[in-house]
Amino acid sequence: MEEDIDTRKINSSFLRDHSYATEADIISTVEFNHTGELLATGDKGGRVVIFQREQESKNQPHRRGEYNVYSTFQSHEPEFDYLKSLEIEEKINKIRWLPQQNAAYFLLSTNDKTVKLWKVSERDKRPEGYNLKDEDGRLRDPSMITTLRVPVLRPMDLMVEATPRRVFANAHTYHINSISVNSDYETYMSADDLRINLWNFEITNQSFNIVDIKPANMEELTEVITAAEFHPHHCNTFVYSSSKGTIRLCDMRASALCDRHSKFFEEPEDPSNRSFFSEIISSISDVKFSHSGRYIMTRDYLTVKVWDLNMENRPIETYQVHDYLRSKLCSLYENDCIFDKFECVWNGSDSVIMTGSYNNFFRMFDRNTKRDVTLEASRENSKPRAILKPRKVCVGGKRRKDEISVDSLDFSKKILHTAWHPSENIIAVAATNNLYIFQDKVN
Amino acid sequence: MLRGRRRMEGALDAQSLISISLRKIHSSRTQRGGIKLHKNLLVSYVLRNARQLYLSERYAELYRRPPPPHAPYPPPAAPLAGPPELGPLPPGAEEQPPGPMPRGCGLPEPPVLLPPPHDPAPLELPGAPPQPPSPCRDSAPGFYRSGGCAYPALPGHCSGRTTVLDLDTHVVTTVENGYLAPDCCSQCPCCCPPAPGTKRKYYPGPGEEDDEDEDEPAAGGGAAAGVGVAPCPKRARFEELSPEPPPDASNISNLISIFGSGFTGLVSRQQADSEHGQLCSKQALASLGAWTRAIVAF
């Protein structure tokens, strides 16, 4: 089935290309903004790189809207918690954009402990003709000033500057795994392993704790929060997923502390699949609302599931991402791959879902036609502007010519982070330290 | 079902999984960014599963053997049939009289074991209950352990403490509310009388036992003979300095105490197995002792 699909994708750019892989360059999050004009990436070194889509021009139709670097800044630095003798990694765990309300762009970026609000703005004019200081900025002697003039704005080369506008610190004891902007655009939440806090963008020294699952005795700990997201339209509703494979939907109108859920989504475990690693592979690594707000999608180690908010006892759709790994769980446990946290994304119309896998493969599932495809993000196997060829993993028996066998998969090449343009068929795929952007083929 | 599960997992069996998991926990201490609670929780699930399998196989084997002649306490109330659902200890186990033989001590071959308490909350281990007499609950006879329940005369003695005897180094260590007391001494004057032919050292503790009667009942044996007392001022100071761990910092050490108290039982297996020529990976189990000590020391 996979090989029949014409994917019609162009590999349009290879950005942040390095022949060596330094750990700091490993991309840790990818996110389009609400219009799709900007694409932000965060990496393990604490940097944020923002790409901007070129305006389409009639002169160069084949360069339809390519993404180029727009701004780069250091968002987080490594820190040291002296009280606990712990190093705090600068790795950017998540980036979330705020909707644009003026000429500047705003985004939230977070590491394990601190969330920051960044303002990214353009400057293309510069004031000249100050009275009290000269062009170099040195103060002039007031006694030397004989005339007064009005400073004027003169054009300059475009400069994009990023400034930290708010720093939301010291609210999380455990590692932050998610941030989510509320649809009221006034608040957002940050979630760590055991708690979720609600913030107001204007207030940095306080946050409300809305979920706390820390047990009184830590020895009774059985699950942690793995991801959380606000409903796209209802500002009182959010979901959070757990390491036990459950999702809870909470309503902030019900009580101040949302420890008691309004809805509880859980699929009963299939006892025939029980293994040493059942708990690990059922841990949910990502949860995403559909754009419609009607569905949620969850990713665990081997599957992607789509849930209807109105049905709590089982998902409405389950997609096997790489079920051939089920017999390899032991080795994947040994090399720590079983702990990889894959993300999942919806397309703009909620008809296709996408998630990553190993060997630089990523998978797309069409919910309507029930067709799926495996594609590869790699330079060796596709040239720019070439159409991506569907890939297939051979599970056993005879391997056909273009197939790859499970044992030859490269587990160090994993695609954990992907993003889909909010309205067009443009996807961004992070493969270790490389970012690939794919578009639908023109005509 | 268990055997099938083992086959499905390929080459790794329960013991290797346990040592791999402990290694992961140990190495997570030195990773950048601090302990990852989520990952360690998942590893602990694997540990629990592997341990269940391992112990159930041990129970099954022991069940097949004739019972030893001198079982000091009644056989378990809950019969072990098939994969044991490790249920709660029968009540009789908790009321061990503080008699001459603390539980489990001195037996070269543990009899059919009381299953360690286990309930649906997988990480719940009664390692640190606040009430004094109960810390013994979790020990199974093979766990050369005394939580002090044999000495009810010492009330402040067992608040949330777990004392384990490391069979590798024969050092008694104490984990207290998740924190390790320096293991140069023990505070439990527990005397596990040596099994016939087994040399064992112990260090009767000073500290708050200073006031106590130094000739604690050496549990019916002459074990105290020839062992020097090593007063340990460090330990007393430790207790002064850390009365109450900050609640959020204790989470990590409590996790560690879980592993420490839950898996030293596997260390003790080594003793039993080697005497019976059991083919269990002695190396894996031997390394377990070092790992559990390392973890408890964290």
XYZ file of C-alpha atoms in Angstrom:
741
model
C 0.000 0.000 0.000
C 2.747 2.376 0.843
C 4.462 2.146 -2.476
C 1.354 3.181 -4.381
C 1.111 6.535 -2.816
C 2.397 9.467 -4.764
C 3.587 11.682 -2.053
C 4.196 14.751 -4.128
C 6.691 16.231 -1.823
C 9.648 18.365 -2.639
C 12.651 18.526 -0.498
C 13.158 22.202 -0.660
C 15.882 23.086 1.725
C 18.513 21.710 3.972
C 19.137 24.146 6.699
C 21.540 24.135 9.636
C 23.595 21.640 7.803
C 26.639 20.240 9.530
C 28.863 17.397 8.543
C 29.595 16.671 12.178
C 27.028 16.463 14.893
C 27.796 18.419 17.996
C 25.408 17.702 20.742
C 24.516 21.345 21.193
C 23.164 21.457 17.670
C 20.673 18.691 18.171
C 17.257 20.152 17.532
C 14.944 19.629 20.458
C 11.756 21.371 19.331
C 10.143 22.669 16.134
C 7.092 24.895 15.903
C 5.336 26.942 13.224
C 3.649 30.148 14.291
C -0.068 30.662 13.806
C 0.200 31.912 10.237
C 2.976 29.599 9.195
C 5.134 32.508 8.203
C 7.665 31.740 10.878
C 9.218 28.475 11.961
C 11.103 28.285 15.243
C 13.540 25.613 16.304
C 15.203 25.133 19.662
C 18.278 23.057 20.278
C 20.169 21.379 23.052
C 22.554 24.296 23.318
C 19.760 26.626 24.376
C 19.564 28.494 21.096
C 16.484 29.429 19.163
C 16.617 29.832 15.408
C 13.653 31.371 13.620
C 13.072 30.925 9.916
C 10.851 33.154 7.872
C 9.092 32.246 4.717
C 10.015 34.262 1.692
C 7.330 36.192 -0.019
C 6.319 34.447 -3.177
C 7.385 36.324 -6.261
C 6.272 35.987 -9.799
C 9.829 36.146 -11.012
C 10.907 32.994 -9.306
C 7.930 30.689 -9.071
C 10.025 27.653 -8.251
C 11.295 29.291 -5.113
C 7.842 29.320 -3.768
C 7.999 30.441 -0.232
C 11.263 29.011 1.008
C 12.273 29.418 4.585
C 15.382 31.386 5.459
C 16.996 32.233 8.727
C 15.327 35.229 10.256
C 16.734 35.446 13.743
C 19.014 33.511 16.042
C 19.408 34.060 19.730
C 20.526 32.331 22.861
C 17.403 31.688 24.874
C 18.674 29.727 27.841
C 22.044 29.215 29.404
C 23.182 26.304 31.539
C 22.575 26.988 35.188
C 23.545 25.423 38.433
C 21.206 24.906 41.334
C 23.496 25.285 44.296
C 20.957 24.106 46.801
C 20.547 20.721 45.219
C 23.898 20.527 43.473
C 22.182 19.987 40.192
C 23.024 21.268 36.809
C 20.092 22.669 34.868
C 20.313 21.920 31.201
C 19.927 24.718 28.714
C 18.187 22.479 26.230
C 15.009 24.030 24.879
C 12.232 21.597 25.602
C 9.396 23.457 23.924
C 8.647 26.604 21.972
C 5.151 27.972 21.629
C 4.190 31.026 19.649
C 1.741 33.638 20.752
C -0.700 34.922 18.159
C 0.512 38.079 16.558
C -1.089 41.216 17.884
C 1.243 43.897 16.572
C 4.319 44.155 14.439
C 6.431 42.138 16.818
C 6.390 38.375 17.284
C 6.229 36.748 20.679
C 7.162 33.245 21.651
C 7.574 31.224 24.794
C 10.603 29.022 25.163
C 11.364 26.775 28.068
C 14.105 24.571 29.414
C 13.716 22.218 32.374
C 13.060 24.946 34.886
C 12.447 28.371 33.406
C 10.019 29.712 30.839
C 10.877 32.871 28.945
C 8.786 35.164 26.810
C 10.764 36.521 23.879
C 9.885 39.437 21.698
C 11.221 39.284 18.184
C 10.980 42.573 16.373
C 12.381 44.202 13.320
C 14.219 47.384 13.230
C 14.737 49.068 9.896
C 15.027 52.688 10.955
C 17.386 54.390 13.255
C 17.105 57.773 14.944
C 19.789 60.248 14.074
C 20.544 63.722 15.234
C 20.422 63.557 18.983
C 21.351 66.696 20.847
C 22.970 65.315 23.925
C 25.050 62.609 22.339
C 26.877 62.307 19.091
C 26.599 59.606 16.484
C 28.891 57.278 18.363
C 26.810 57.544 21.468
C 29.277 59.572 23.453
C 27.799 62.267 25.559
C 28.433 65.750 24.411
C 29.469 68.510 26.657
C 26.307 70.513 27.301
C 28.188 73.741 27.128
C 29.171 72.934 23.559
C 25.599 72.649 22.351
C 24.603 75.770 20.555
C 21.591 74.650 18.564
C 18.715 72.274 19.061
C 17.525 69.893 16.439
C 14.838 67.261 16.258
C 16.149 63.734 15.760
C 14.893 62.059 12.603
C 14.462 58.419 11.681
C 16.589 57.240 8.843
C 16.407 53.868 7.133
C 18.954 51.244 8.017
C 19.611 47.627 7.162
C 16.993 45.369 8.552
C 17.903 44.113 11.948
C 15.925 41.503 13.793
C 16.375 41.614 17.480
C 15.123 39.296 20.166
C 14.666 40.541 23.675
C 13.501 38.597 26.708
C 10.407 40.335 27.934
C 9.471 38.048 30.805
C 11.237 35.359 32.750
C 9.015 32.909 34.612
C 11.317 31.152 37.009
C 11.375 29.187 40.237
C 7.993 27.598 39.886
C 8.947 24.057 39.019
C 10.703 21.523 41.139
C 10.643 18.865 38.471
C 11.489 19.027 34.790
C 9.164 21.057 32.610
C 7.897 18.959 29.726
C 5.182 21.147 28.182
C 3.955 24.672 27.795
C 0.696 25.654 26.216
C -0.752 29.064 25.417
C -4.391 29.502 26.338
C -6.926 30.626 23.800
C -7.564 33.715 25.902
C -4.026 34.832 25.003
C -3.613 36.082 28.521
C -2.539 32.960 30.281
C -0.492 29.895 29.612
C 0.392 26.754 31.493
C 3.629 24.957 32.176
C 3.702 21.317 33.164
C 6.411 19.330 34.886
C 6.436 15.714 36.006
C 4.097 16.247 38.898
C 2.555 19.686 38.665
C 0.934 22.079 36.244
C 1.072 25.819 36.808
C -1.041 28.524 35.268
C 0.620 31.820 34.494
C -0.484 35.228 33.432
C 1.844 36.680 30.839
C 2.134 39.914 32.753
C 2.995 38.397 36.117
C 6.251 36.601 36.596
C 6.481 36.269 40.334
C 3.349 34.221 40.808
C 1.649 31.312 39.220
C -1.356 29.235 40.119
C -0.883 25.564 40.664
C -3.781 23.843 38.951
C -2.703 20.218 38.982
C -0.624 18.473 41.597
C -0.250 14.733 41.479
C 2.626 14.457 43.871
C 1.749 11.826 46.463
C 2.225 12.556 50.131
C 4.760 9.796 50.256
C 6.998 9.749 47.231
C 7.406 6.044 47.557
C 3.824 5.747 46.427
C 4.520 7.479 43.158
C 3.132 5.524 40.278
C 2.752 7.963 37.424
C 3.970 11.295 36.204
C 2.615 13.944 33.864
C 4.153 13.656 30.441
C 2.416 16.341 28.366
C -0.287 18.966 28.692
C -2.195 21.226 26.329
C -4.994 23.745 26.424
C -8.086 23.259 24.333
C -7.798 25.375 21.177
C -11.083 27.192 21.754
C -12.285 26.654 25.310
C -10.032 28.577 27.612
C -11.204 26.643 30.643
C -10.329 23.203 29.325
C -7.030 21.404 29.111
C -5.739 17.864 28.949
C -2.711 16.197 30.385
C -1.286 12.791 29.664
C 0.458 10.459 32.033
C 3.165 7.851 32.001
C 0.498 5.222 32.518
C -1.052 5.856 29.146
C -4.024 7.814 30.415
C -5.314 11.250 29.497
C -7.238 13.488 31.802
C -9.360 16.365 30.674
C -9.842 19.069 33.256
C -12.146 22.023 33.538
C -10.780 24.974 35.433
C -14.260 26.160 36.223
C -14.899 23.122 38.335
C -12.380 23.926 41.030
C -9.224 25.825 41.645
C -7.130 22.719 41.878
C -7.914 20.434 38.984
C -6.701 17.224 40.545
C -10.030 15.663 39.793
C -10.570 15.253 36.139
C -13.717 15.857 34.197
C -12.923 13.105 31.766
C -10.559 10.201 31.942
C -9.373 8.521 28.772
C -7.868 5.108 29.060
C -7.779 2.061 26.903
C -7.698 -1.246 28.737
C -4.441 -3.056 28.262
C -4.357 -6.055 26.034
C -3.142 -8.825 28.336
C -1.685 -10.834 25.494
C 0.801 -8.059 24.855
C 2.083 -7.974 28.369
C 5.850 -7.848 28.755
C 8.515 -6.488 31.014
C 8.240 -3.211 29.150
C 4.495 -2.783 29.000
C 4.593 0.202 31.287
C 7.285 1.914 29.295
C 5.687 1.547 25.911
C 2.318 2.670 27.152
C 3.702 5.919 28.524
C 2.339 8.772 26.435
C 5.032 11.033 25.046
C 2.862 13.679 23.391
C -0.741 14.827 23.367
C -2.227 17.250 20.838
C -5.683 18.630 20.352
C -6.990 18.631 16.823
C -7.511 22.075 15.330
C -11.225 21.511 15.625
C -10.947 20.779 19.303
C -13.008 17.671 18.911
C -10.230 15.101 19.068
C -7.005 14.502 20.854
C -4.092 12.562 19.522
C -1.626 10.732 21.725
C 1.697 9.137 20.943
C 3.150 6.261 22.875
C 6.183 4.281 21.926
C 4.667 2.127 19.224
C 1.391 3.747 18.258
C -0.497 6.941 17.616
C -4.055 7.071 18.852
C -6.874 9.448 18.088
C -9.477 9.913 20.763
C -12.882 11.493 20.546
C -13.463 13.773 23.498
C -16.877 12.263 23.864
C -15.647 8.715 24.280
C -13.403 7.915 27.164
C -13.115 4.192 27.155
C -11.052 3.712 24.045
C -9.538 5.627 21.145
C -11.436 5.860 17.903
C -8.340 5.215 15.819
C -5.059 3.489 16.493
C -2.154 3.600 14.073
C 0.876 1.379 14.326
C 3.945 3.466 13.786
C 6.618 0.778 13.918
C 5.134 -2.349 15.352
C 8.121 -4.346 14.137
C 9.940 -2.968 17.154
C 7.722 -4.911 19.531
C 10.027 -7.881 19.427
C 13.069 -5.687 19.900
C 12.039 -4.022 23.110
C 14.813 -5.655 25.086
C 17.558 -4.204 22.936
C 15.782 -0.883 22.789
C 15.681 -0.880 26.535
C 19.381 -1.602 26.755
C 20.334 1.226 24.435
C 17.802 3.577 25.997
C 15.881 4.062 22.782
C 12.730 2.834 24.458
C 12.675 6.092 26.399
C 12.620 8.253 23.273
C 9.763 10.704 23.302
C 8.238 11.059 19.893
C 5.886 13.903 19.103
C 2.906 13.869 16.814
C 1.168 16.565 14.791
C -2.066 17.204 12.941
C -2.256 18.824 9.571
C -4.311 21.973 9.180
C -7.538 20.203 8.326
C -7.077 17.376 10.884
C -7.231 14.829 8.112
C -3.615 13.647 8.269
C -1.428 12.950 11.265
C 2.319 12.651 11.283
C 4.912 11.296 13.634
C 8.539 10.266 13.555
C 10.381 6.994 13.828
C 13.935 5.682 13.551
C 16.383 5.664 10.679
C 15.239 9.197 9.916
C 11.866 7.831 8.910
C 8.668 9.633 9.558
C 5.147 8.415 9.010
C 1.956 10.016 7.842
C -1.479 8.556 8.281
C -4.459 9.771 6.329
C -7.442 9.400 8.588
C -9.975 9.438 5.821
C -8.465 7.103 3.286
C -6.688 5.028 5.934
C -3.579 5.087 3.816
C -0.197 5.655 5.347
C 3.270 6.355 4.102
C 6.795 6.150 5.416
C 9.225 8.779 4.242
C 12.846 9.429 4.950
C 14.571 12.671 5.808
C 18.094 12.260 4.663
C 20.432 13.867 2.262
C 21.886 10.680 0.939
C 18.653 9.294 -0.240
C 17.021 12.310 -1.772
C 18.210 15.360 -3.567
C 16.743 18.802 -3.187
C 13.602 19.246 -5.171
C 13.304 15.544 -5.740
C 10.110 13.855 -4.843
C 10.405 11.728 -1.767
C 10.086 8.075 -2.319
C 8.061 6.049 0.104
C 10.091 3.701 2.216
C 9.227 0.318 3.554
C 10.564 -1.701 6.397
C 10.739 -5.378 5.805
C 9.745 -7.355 8.819
C 10.785 -10.791 7.974
C 11.234 -13.220 5.179
C 12.380 -11.968 1.861
C 13.509 -8.447 1.587
C 12.603 -6.719 -1.602
C 14.959 -4.464 -3.380
C 14.070 -1.110 -1.889
C 13.096 -2.341 1.489
C 15.151 -2.012 4.588
C 15.251 -4.727 7.178
C 14.528 -4.063 10.803
C 18.022 -4.999 11.843
C 19.605 -2.445 9.555
C 17.647 0.432 10.993
C 19.819 3.107 12.471
C 18.433 3.812 15.911
C 20.677 6.784 16.436
C 18.839 8.599 13.668
C 15.526 9.361 15.221
C 12.908 11.888 14.280
C 11.338 13.050 17.493
C 10.138 16.499 16.485
C 8.037 17.456 13.518
C 5.728 20.340 12.697
C 3.014 20.947 10.140
C 2.180 24.324 8.669
C -1.196 25.473 10.011
C -2.859 25.760 6.630
C -0.620 24.449 3.868
C 1.072 21.180 3.183
C 4.473 22.191 4.404
C 6.177 20.114 7.051
C 9.289 20.624 9.091
C 11.159 17.543 10.241
C 14.058 17.642 12.677
C 16.557 14.850 12.156
C 19.104 15.137 14.940
C 20.891 18.363 14.039
C 19.390 18.883 10.610
C 16.115 20.514 9.761
C 14.255 19.372 6.673
C 11.373 21.264 5.187
C 9.148 19.530 2.721
C 6.426 21.025 0.574
C 3.809 19.763 -1.719
C 4.915 19.586 -5.276
C 4.016 22.545 -7.401
C 1.593 21.648 -10.134
C 2.921 -17.270 30.790
C 6.107 -16.280 32.465
C 8.212 -18.722 30.557
C 6.653 -17.555 27.344
C 7.422 -14.022 28.281
C 11.006 -14.899 28.813
C 11.316 -16.445 25.441
C 9.738 -13.456 23.862
C 12.247 -11.174 25.456
C 15.054 -12.936 23.746
C 18.389 -13.376 25.328
C 17.785 -11.231 28.361
C 16.338 -12.819 31.395
C 15.108 -11.352 34.614
C 18.491 -11.151 36.262
C 20.153 -9.345 33.410
C 17.264 -6.960 33.205
C 17.603 -6.235 36.873
C 21.288 -5.482 36.631
C 20.807 -3.388 33.516
C 18.078 -1.429 35.201
C 20.100 -0.821 38.309
C 22.962 0.317 36.164
C 20.697 2.809 34.471
C 19.532 4.188 37.767
C 23.065 4.445 38.971
C 24.265 6.239 35.891
C 21.330 8.613 35.999
C 22.891 10.134 39.052
C 25.694 11.601 37.043
C 23.735 12.681 34.012
C 23.401 16.315 33.254
C 20.218 17.938 34.319
C 19.666 15.848 37.377
C 17.608 12.763 37.976
C 14.915 12.306 35.415
C 11.952 11.287 37.487
C 9.977 9.926 34.562
C 12.713 7.726 33.232
C 13.593 6.346 36.629
C 9.966 5.601 37.301
C 9.777 3.591 34.095
C 12.981 1.766 34.926
C 11.544 0.908 38.293
C 8.595 -0.707 36.572
C 10.928 -2.904 34.609
C 12.735 -3.738 37.810
C 9.495 -4.667 39.451
C 8.418 -6.852 36.582
C 11.755 -8.578 36.369
C 11.850 -9.035 40.073
C 8.383 -10.543 40.121
C 9.384 -13.010 37.492
C 12.601 -13.854 39.222
C 11.057 -14.277 42.629
C 8.173 -16.290 41.299
C 10.593 -18.674 39.700
C 12.481 -18.940 42.921
C 9.315 -19.617 44.816
C 8.366 -22.252 42.348
C 11.682 -23.956 42.726
C 11.641 -23.782 46.457
C 8.169 -25.118 46.537
C 9.375 -28.206 44.809
C 12.043 -28.824 47.401
C 11.310 -30.475 50.738
C 11.032 -27.937 53.526
C 14.067 -27.509 55.764
C 13.981 -29.082 59.232
C 14.094 -25.932 61.307
C 11.704 -23.424 59.993
C 11.312 -20.938 62.806
C 7.947 -19.709 61.783
C 4.888 -21.021 60.155
C 4.652 -21.529 56.448
C 3.042 -18.729 54.572
C -0.651 -18.396 54.807
C -1.045 -17.630 51.180
C -0.246 -20.602 49.019
C 1.948 -19.847 46.102
C 0.409 -21.262 43.043
C 1.445 -20.320 39.592
C 2.714 -16.841 39.066
C 2.371 -15.479 42.514
C 0.376 -12.418 42.990
C 2.545 -10.982 45.645
C -0.125 -10.321 48.157
C 0.130 -8.761 51.556
C 1.974 -10.535 54.264
C -0.174 -12.715 56.429
C -0.782 -10.975 59.709
C 1.143 -13.532 61.641
C 4.344 -12.363 60.106
C 4.090 -8.972 61.643
C 3.849 -10.186 65.152
C 7.115 -11.942 65.368
C 7.979 -12.222 68.991
C 11.245 -10.603 69.777
C 12.640 -13.907 70.486
C 16.006 -15.340 70.152
C 15.930 -15.486 66.413
C 15.153 -12.385 64.445
C 13.428 -13.137 61.288
C 15.373 -14.684 58.615
C 18.662 -14.445 60.290
C 20.946 -17.324 60.405
C 19.223 -19.560 57.981
C 21.396 -20.998 55.356
C 18.476 -21.802 53.230
C 15.403 -19.728 53.464
C 12.307 -21.797 53.644
C 9.357 -21.140 51.474
C 9.164 -17.466 51.473
C 6.572 -15.153 52.639
C 5.879 -13.059 49.646
C 6.928 -9.509 50.143
C 3.977 -7.267 50.427
C 2.894 -5.999 47.151
C -0.165 -4.210 46.078
C -1.385 -2.592 42.936
C 0.601 0.520 43.591
C 3.754 -0.950 42.248
C 6.212 1.197 44.019
C 4.651 0.986 47.372
C 7.150 -0.557 49.641
C 6.765 -0.407 53.352
C 10.241 0.772 53.758
C 9.452 3.880 55.653
C 6.265 3.770 57.623
C 6.134 6.313 60.335
C 4.859 4.033 63.054
C 7.524 2.316 65.043
C 6.785 -1.359 65.102
C 6.007 -1.973 61.510
C 9.206 -1.707 59.509
C 9.607 -5.414 59.611
C 6.670 -5.903 57.400
C 8.529 -5.954 54.226
C 11.226 -8.395 55.020
C 11.108 -11.826 53.745
C 13.239 -14.315 55.519
C 15.910 -14.311 52.939
C 16.454 -10.645 53.380
C 18.812 -10.599 56.254
C 17.123 -7.637 57.611
C 16.010 -6.334 60.834
C 13.857 -3.336 61.010
C 14.097 -3.358 64.705
C 10.841 -5.079 65.285
C 12.632 -7.631 67.311
C 13.358 -4.980 69.834
C 10.193 -3.252 70.721
C 11.832 -1.967 73.802
C 13.492 0.671 71.712
C 10.664 2.814 70.602
C 12.441 5.540 68.802
C 14.425 2.976 67.058
C 12.578 2.079 63.996
C 10.886 5.160 62.792
C 11.053 4.808 59.074
C 14.281 2.872 59.046
C 15.413 -0.001 57.015
C 18.514 -1.837 57.968
C 20.066 -4.149 55.515
C 22.980 -6.448 55.712
C 25.040 -6.449 52.608
C 26.242 -9.940 52.044
C 29.082 -8.816 49.884
C 30.804 -6.717 52.416
C 28.970 -7.863 55.510
C 28.336 -4.345 56.476
C 25.102 -3.353 58.009
C 23.732 -0.209 56.535
C 20.744 1.767 57.445
C 18.471 3.773 55.268
C 16.503 6.228 57.234
C 13.551 7.992 55.713
C 15.280 7.581 52.464
C 18.592 8.894 53.621
C 21.541 6.736 54.210
C 23.269 6.916 57.516
C 26.986 6.547 57.157
C 27.483 2.895 56.961
C 30.417 2.667 59.190
C 28.109 1.492 61.848
C 24.666 0.267 62.313
C 22.268 1.382 64.877
C 20.357 -1.776 65.126
C 21.876 -3.993 67.665
C 20.535 -6.684 65.548
C 22.494 -9.638 65.723
C 21.979 -12.022 63.062
C 23.580 -15.025 64.496
C 25.844 -16.476 61.928
C 24.643 -19.445 60.060
C 26.712 -22.460 60.627
C 29.859 -22.017 58.770
C 29.194 -18.469 57.792
C 31.417 -15.759 59.039
C 29.755 -12.500 59.566
C 30.763 -9.221 61.018
C 28.591 -6.604 62.418
C 29.062 -3.439 64.236
C 26.709 -2.873 67.067
C 25.829 0.725 66.957
C 26.496 3.614 69.196
C 24.711 6.863 68.780
C 21.361 6.857 70.435
C 21.970 3.399 71.649
C 24.574 4.766 73.954
C 22.209 4.554 76.805
C 21.090 1.131 76.071
C 22.138 -2.020 77.499
C 25.133 -3.161 75.654
C 24.434 -6.785 76.020
C 21.518 -6.890 73.781
C 20.270 -10.337 73.340
C 22.623 -11.633 70.799
C 19.799 -13.531 69.386
C 20.685 -16.767 70.845
C 24.097 -16.961 69.390
C 27.540 -16.044 70.369
C 27.837 -13.740 67.533
C 28.946 -10.815 69.565
C 32.111 -12.474 70.468
C 35.186 -10.913 69.179
C 33.642 -8.036 67.399
C 34.772 -4.610 68.304
C 32.463 -1.800 68.761
C 33.154 1.097 66.542
C 31.642 4.204 67.945
C 30.706 6.452 65.196
C 30.388 10.055 66.077
C 29.687 10.858 62.488
C 26.389 9.165 62.638
C 25.101 11.017 65.604
C 26.048 14.239 63.964
C 24.303 13.220 60.801
C 21.088 12.753 62.621
C 21.382 16.117 64.234
C 22.017 17.884 61.024
C 19.283 16.373 58.976
C 16.174 16.154 61.034
C 13.739 16.671 58.242
C 14.698 16.521 54.633
C 13.151 19.203 52.480
C 10.045 17.662 51.048
C 10.950 18.053 47.468
C 14.488 16.848 47.792
C 13.363 13.735 49.536
C 11.650 12.431 46.460
C 14.849 11.282 44.892
C 16.236 9.652 47.956
C 12.938 7.956 48.640
C 12.990 6.471 45.205
C 16.415 5.215 45.966
C 15.338 3.745 49.243
C 12.703 1.856 47.359
C 15.293 0.210 45.263
C 17.573 -0.327 48.175
C 14.996 -1.938 50.337
C 13.289 -3.770 47.574
C 16.165 -5.454 45.960
C 18.618 -6.367 48.620
C 16.582 -9.491 48.819
C 18.020 -10.438 45.506
C 21.448 -9.938 46.907
C 20.724 -12.450 49.578
C 19.779 -14.956 46.971
C 23.373 -15.318 46.105
C 24.043 -16.990 49.394
C 21.258 -19.472 49.018
C 21.892 -20.211 45.418
C 25.546 -20.884 45.668
C 24.982 -23.373 48.382
C 22.641 -25.294 46.264
C 24.514 -25.037 43.086
C 21.790 -23.129 41.430
C 22.677 -21.888 38.064
C 21.715 -18.347 38.462
C 23.993 -15.749 37.114
C 26.106 -15.291 40.147
C 27.940 -12.482 38.583
C 24.817 -10.520 37.910
C 23.632 -11.071 41.412
C 26.993 -10.295 42.894
C 27.087 -7.032 41.092
C 23.625 -6.335 42.353
C 24.965 -5.917 45.825
C 27.372 -3.254 44.729
C 24.658 -1.506 42.789
C 22.143 -1.548 45.558
C 24.686 -0.227 47.940
C 25.584 2.477 45.534
C 21.978 3.345 45.107
C 21.246 3.354 48.764
C 24.275 5.486 49.344
C 22.894 8.042 46.981
